[in-house]
Amino acid sequence: MAKKKSTFWQDFKAFISRGNVVDMAVGVVVGGSFSKIVTGLVNNIINPAVNLFMKKGGLDAIKTVITPAVLDEAGKVTTPEVAILWGTWFQTILDFLITAFCVFVMVRVITGLRKKLDAKKIAEEAEKAEEAKKKAEADKAAAAEAAKLAAEKQAALDASIIEQAKLLAEIRDLMKNK
C-alpha cells in the first residue's frame, strides 16, 4: 500500500496545530509587550534619573567623533559625522540588563510556584502510595486470616473424616460379630 504523499499545506497545517508552536506564538506576543514595558521603564524613568548626572544631555550624547560633519555655505550637512556612539551602546546594554533582570525575576517567581505545586503533587502521591501500602497490608493480613481459618476448617474436616472412619470401622466390626 503506497503512502500518501504529503503536501506543503498539509505539513504546514500539522506544524501550526502543534501545541508548542502556539505556545511559542504566545511567547513572542508577550515578549513584544514585555519589551515595550522595559523600554518605557528605561526611557521614562531610568534615563531621566541618569540624565541628572550628565553634564550634556543624556547617555546618547556620549560619543567619540572620528570625523566631524562637513557643512556647506548654507549650513546644510554635506557629509555626516562619523562617530563611535558610546552612549547609545551603554543605553543598549542598560536595556538588556534591565530586561534580563525582569525576566530573571519572573522566571524565579514561576519556578518557585512550580516547585510549590510539584511539592504538593509529590505529597499527594506519597499520601496515595502510603494509603495503597496500608490497604495492601490490610489485604495481606485479611488473606492470612482467611488462610488460617481455612486451615482450621480443613483440620476440623480431616479430624471429622478420621472420626467417621473409626466409627464405620467399629460398626463393621460389630456387624461381623453378630
PDB file of N, CA, C and O in Angstrom, residues 13 23 26 37 39-41 46 55 58 60-62 67 78 93-94 115 136-137 144 154 166 170-171 173 175-176:
ATOM      1  N   LYS A  13      -0.078  22.816   8.060  1.00  0.00           N
ATOM      2  CA  LYS A  13      -1.213  22.684   8.978  1.00  0.00           C
ATOM      3  C   LYS A  13      -0.820  21.828  10.183  1.00  0.00           C
ATOM      4  O   LYS A  13      -1.139  22.167  11.320  1.00  0.00           O
ATOM      5  N   ASP A  23       2.307  27.856  21.788  1.00  0.00           N
ATOM      6  CA  ASP A  23       2.992  28.393  22.969  1.00  0.00           C
ATOM      7  C   ASP A  23       4.075  29.382  22.563  1.00  0.00           C
ATOM      8  O   ASP A  23       4.248  30.425  23.194  1.00  0.00           O
ATOM      9  N   VAL A  26       2.487  32.662  21.516  1.00  0.00           N
ATOM     10  CA  VAL A  26       2.081  33.419  22.707  1.00  0.00           C
ATOM     11  C   VAL A  26       3.302  34.058  23.346  1.00  0.00           C
ATOM     12  O   VAL A  26       3.278  35.222  23.760  1.00  0.00           O
ATOM     13  N   ILE A  37       7.257  47.431  27.766  1.00  0.00           N
ATOM     14  CA  ILE A  37       7.247  47.841  29.179  1.00  0.00           C
ATOM     15  C   ILE A  37       8.656  48.211  29.625  1.00  0.00           C
ATOM     16  O   ILE A  37       8.869  49.244  30.270  1.00  0.00           O
ATOM     17  N   THR A  39      11.208  49.100  27.707  1.00  0.00           N
ATOM     18  CA  THR A  39      11.622  50.323  27.009  1.00  0.00           C
ATOM     19  C   THR A  39      11.016  51.549  27.676  1.00  0.00           C
ATOM     20  O   THR A  39      11.691  52.570  27.859  1.00  0.00           O
ATOM     21  N   GLY A  40       9.757  51.458  28.060  1.00  0.00           N
ATOM     22  CA  GLY A  40       9.115  52.566  28.768  1.00  0.00           C
ATOM     23  C   GLY A  40       9.782  52.840  30.098  1.00  0.00           C
ATOM     24  O   GLY A  40       9.996  53.999  30.474  1.00  0.00           O
ATOM     25  N   LEU A  41      10.132  51.785  30.828  1.00  0.00           N
ATOM     26  CA  LEU A  41      10.823  51.954  32.110  1.00  0.00           C
ATOM     27  C   LEU A  41      12.157  52.663  31.913  1.00  0.00           C
ATOM     28  O   LEU A  41      12.474  53.623  32.632  1.00  0.00           O
ATOM     29  N   ILE A  46      14.360  55.592  34.101  1.00  0.00           N
ATOM     30  CA  ILE A  46      15.792  55.453  34.362  1.00  0.00           C
ATOM     31  C   ILE A  46      16.601  56.526  33.633  1.00  0.00           C
ATOM     32  O   ILE A  46      17.487  57.152  34.228  1.00  0.00           O
ATOM     33  N   LYS A  55      26.427  66.020  32.231  1.00  0.00           N
ATOM     34  CA  LYS A  55      26.619  67.451  32.008  1.00  0.00           C
ATOM     35  C   LYS A  55      25.903  67.904  30.748  1.00  0.00           C
ATOM     36  O   LYS A  55      25.308  68.964  30.717  1.00  0.00           O
ATOM     37  N   GLY A  58      21.760  63.336  27.661  1.00  0.00           N
ATOM     38  CA  GLY A  58      21.692  62.008  28.256  1.00  0.00           C
ATOM     39  C   GLY A  58      22.821  61.120  27.786  1.00  0.00           C
ATOM     40  O   GLY A  58      23.849  61.584  27.278  1.00  0.00           O
ATOM     41  N   ASP A  60      22.895  59.300  25.236  1.00  0.00           N
ATOM     42  CA  ASP A  60      23.086  59.400  23.783  1.00  0.00           C
ATOM     43  C   ASP A  60      24.109  60.473  23.405  1.00  0.00           C
ATOM     44  O   ASP A  60      24.648  60.452  22.300  1.00  0.00           O
ATOM     45  N   ALA A  61      24.382  61.412  24.297  1.00  0.00           N
ATOM     46  CA  ALA A  61      25.332  62.480  23.995  1.00  0.00           C
ATOM     47  C   ALA A  61      26.782  62.010  24.118  1.00  0.00           C
ATOM     48  O   ALA A  61      27.684  62.686  23.622  1.00  0.00           O
ATOM     49  N   ILE A  62      27.015  60.867  24.735  1.00  0.00           N
ATOM     50  CA  ILE A  62      28.381  60.374  24.895  1.00  0.00           C
ATOM     51  C   ILE A  62      28.808  59.720  23.587  1.00  0.00           C
ATOM     52  O   ILE A  62      28.212  58.737  23.146  1.00  0.00           O
ATOM     53  N   THR A  67      35.414  61.730  12.551  1.00  0.00           N
ATOM     54  CA  THR A  67      35.488  62.849  11.594  1.00  0.00           C
ATOM     55  C   THR A  67      34.231  63.666  11.766  1.00  0.00           C
ATOM     56  O   THR A  67      33.112  63.134  11.727  1.00  0.00           O
ATOM     57  N   THR A  78      26.753  68.206   4.319  1.00  0.00           N
ATOM     58  CA  THR A  78      27.075  67.523   3.059  1.00  0.00           C
ATOM     59  C   THR A  78      27.662  66.145   3.334  1.00  0.00           C
ATOM     60  O   THR A  78      27.428  65.212   2.586  1.00  0.00           O
ATOM     61  N   ILE A  93      23.069  48.297  26.417  1.00  0.00           N
ATOM     62  CA  ILE A  93      23.477  47.374  27.486  1.00  0.00           C
ATOM     63  C   ILE A  93      22.554  47.522  28.692  1.00  0.00           C
ATOM     64  O   ILE A  93      22.127  46.529  29.287  1.00  0.00           O
ATOM     65  N   LEU A  94      22.225  48.756  29.037  1.00  0.00           N
ATOM     66  CA  LEU A  94      21.318  49.009  30.159  1.00  0.00           C
ATOM     67  C   LEU A  94      19.949  48.393  29.891  1.00  0.00           C
ATOM     68  O   LEU A  94      19.372  47.744  30.765  1.00  0.00           O
ATOM     69  N   LYS A 115       7.590  24.816  41.942  1.00  0.00           N
ATOM     70  CA  LYS A 115       8.135  23.935  42.979  1.00  0.00           C
ATOM     71  C   LYS A 115       7.083  23.657  44.055  1.00  0.00           C
ATOM     72  O   LYS A 115       6.959  22.542  44.540  1.00  0.00           O
ATOM     73  N   ALA A 136      -2.774  -2.599  51.023  1.00  0.00           N
ATOM     74  CA  ALA A 136      -2.135  -3.864  50.661  1.00  0.00           C
ATOM     75  C   ALA A 136      -1.808  -4.676  51.912  1.00  0.00           C
ATOM     76  O   ALA A 136      -2.013  -5.898  51.939  1.00  0.00           O
ATOM     77  N   GLU A 137      -1.318  -4.002  52.948  1.00  0.00           N
ATOM     78  CA  GLU A 137      -1.015  -4.700  54.203  1.00  0.00           C
ATOM     79  C   GLU A 137      -2.284  -5.246  54.838  1.00  0.00           C
ATOM     80  O   GLU A 137      -2.299  -6.367  55.353  1.00  0.00           O
ATOM     81  N   ALA A 144      -4.206 -13.646  55.099  1.00  0.00           N
ATOM     82  CA  ALA A 144      -3.563 -14.557  56.049  1.00  0.00           C
ATOM     83  C   ALA A 144      -4.588 -15.086  57.049  1.00  0.00           C
ATOM     84  O   ALA A 144      -4.583 -16.287  57.388  1.00  0.00           O
ATOM     85  N   GLN A 154     -10.177 -26.997  57.508  1.00  0.00           N
ATOM     86  CA  GLN A 154      -9.679 -28.220  56.878  1.00  0.00           C
ATOM     87  C   GLN A 154      -9.223 -29.222  57.938  1.00  0.00           C
ATOM     88  O   GLN A 154      -9.492 -30.425  57.833  1.00  0.00           O
ATOM     89  N   LYS A 166     -13.309 -44.202  61.869  1.00  0.00           N
ATOM     90  CA  LYS A 166     -13.239 -45.055  63.068  1.00  0.00           C
ATOM     91  C   LYS A 166     -14.618 -45.602  63.398  1.00  0.00           C
ATOM     92  O   LYS A 166     -14.781 -46.785  63.728  1.00  0.00           O
ATOM     93  N   GLU A 170     -15.841 -49.481  63.511  1.00  0.00           N
ATOM     94  CA  GLU A 170     -16.467 -50.081  64.689  1.00  0.00           C
ATOM     95  C   GLU A 170     -17.813 -50.706  64.313  1.00  0.00           C
ATOM     96  O   GLU A 170     -18.150 -51.816  64.761  1.00  0.00           O
ATOM     97  N   ILE A 171     -18.570 -50.011  63.472  1.00  0.00           N
ATOM     98  CA  ILE A 171     -19.880 -50.540  63.052  1.00  0.00           C
ATOM     99  C   ILE A 171     -19.644 -51.819  62.243  1.00  0.00           C
ATOM    100  O   ILE A 171     -20.356 -52.805  62.410  1.00  0.00           O
ATOM    101  N   ASP A 173     -17.129 -53.894  62.473  1.00  0.00           N
ATOM    102  CA  ASP A 173     -16.695 -54.947  63.391  1.00  0.00           C
ATOM    103  C   ASP A 173     -17.892 -55.490  64.176  1.00  0.00           C
ATOM    104  O   ASP A 173     -18.019 -56.702  64.396  1.00  0.00           O
ATOM    105  N   MET A 175     -20.951 -55.535  63.168  1.00  0.00           N
ATOM    106  CA  MET A 175     -21.798 -56.273  62.252  1.00  0.00           C
ATOM    107  C   MET A 175     -21.205 -57.665  61.974  1.00  0.00           C
ATOM    108  O   MET A 175     -21.932 -58.632  61.784  1.00  0.00           O
ATOM    109  N   LYS A 176     -19.916 -57.776  61.942  1.00  0.00           N
ATOM    110  CA  LYS A 176     -19.277 -59.058  61.712  1.00  0.00           C
ATOM    111  C   LYS A 176     -19.466 -59.981  62.913  1.00  0.00           C
ATOM    112  O   LYS A 176     -19.621 -61.195  62.779  1.00  0.00           O
TER     113      LYS A 176
END
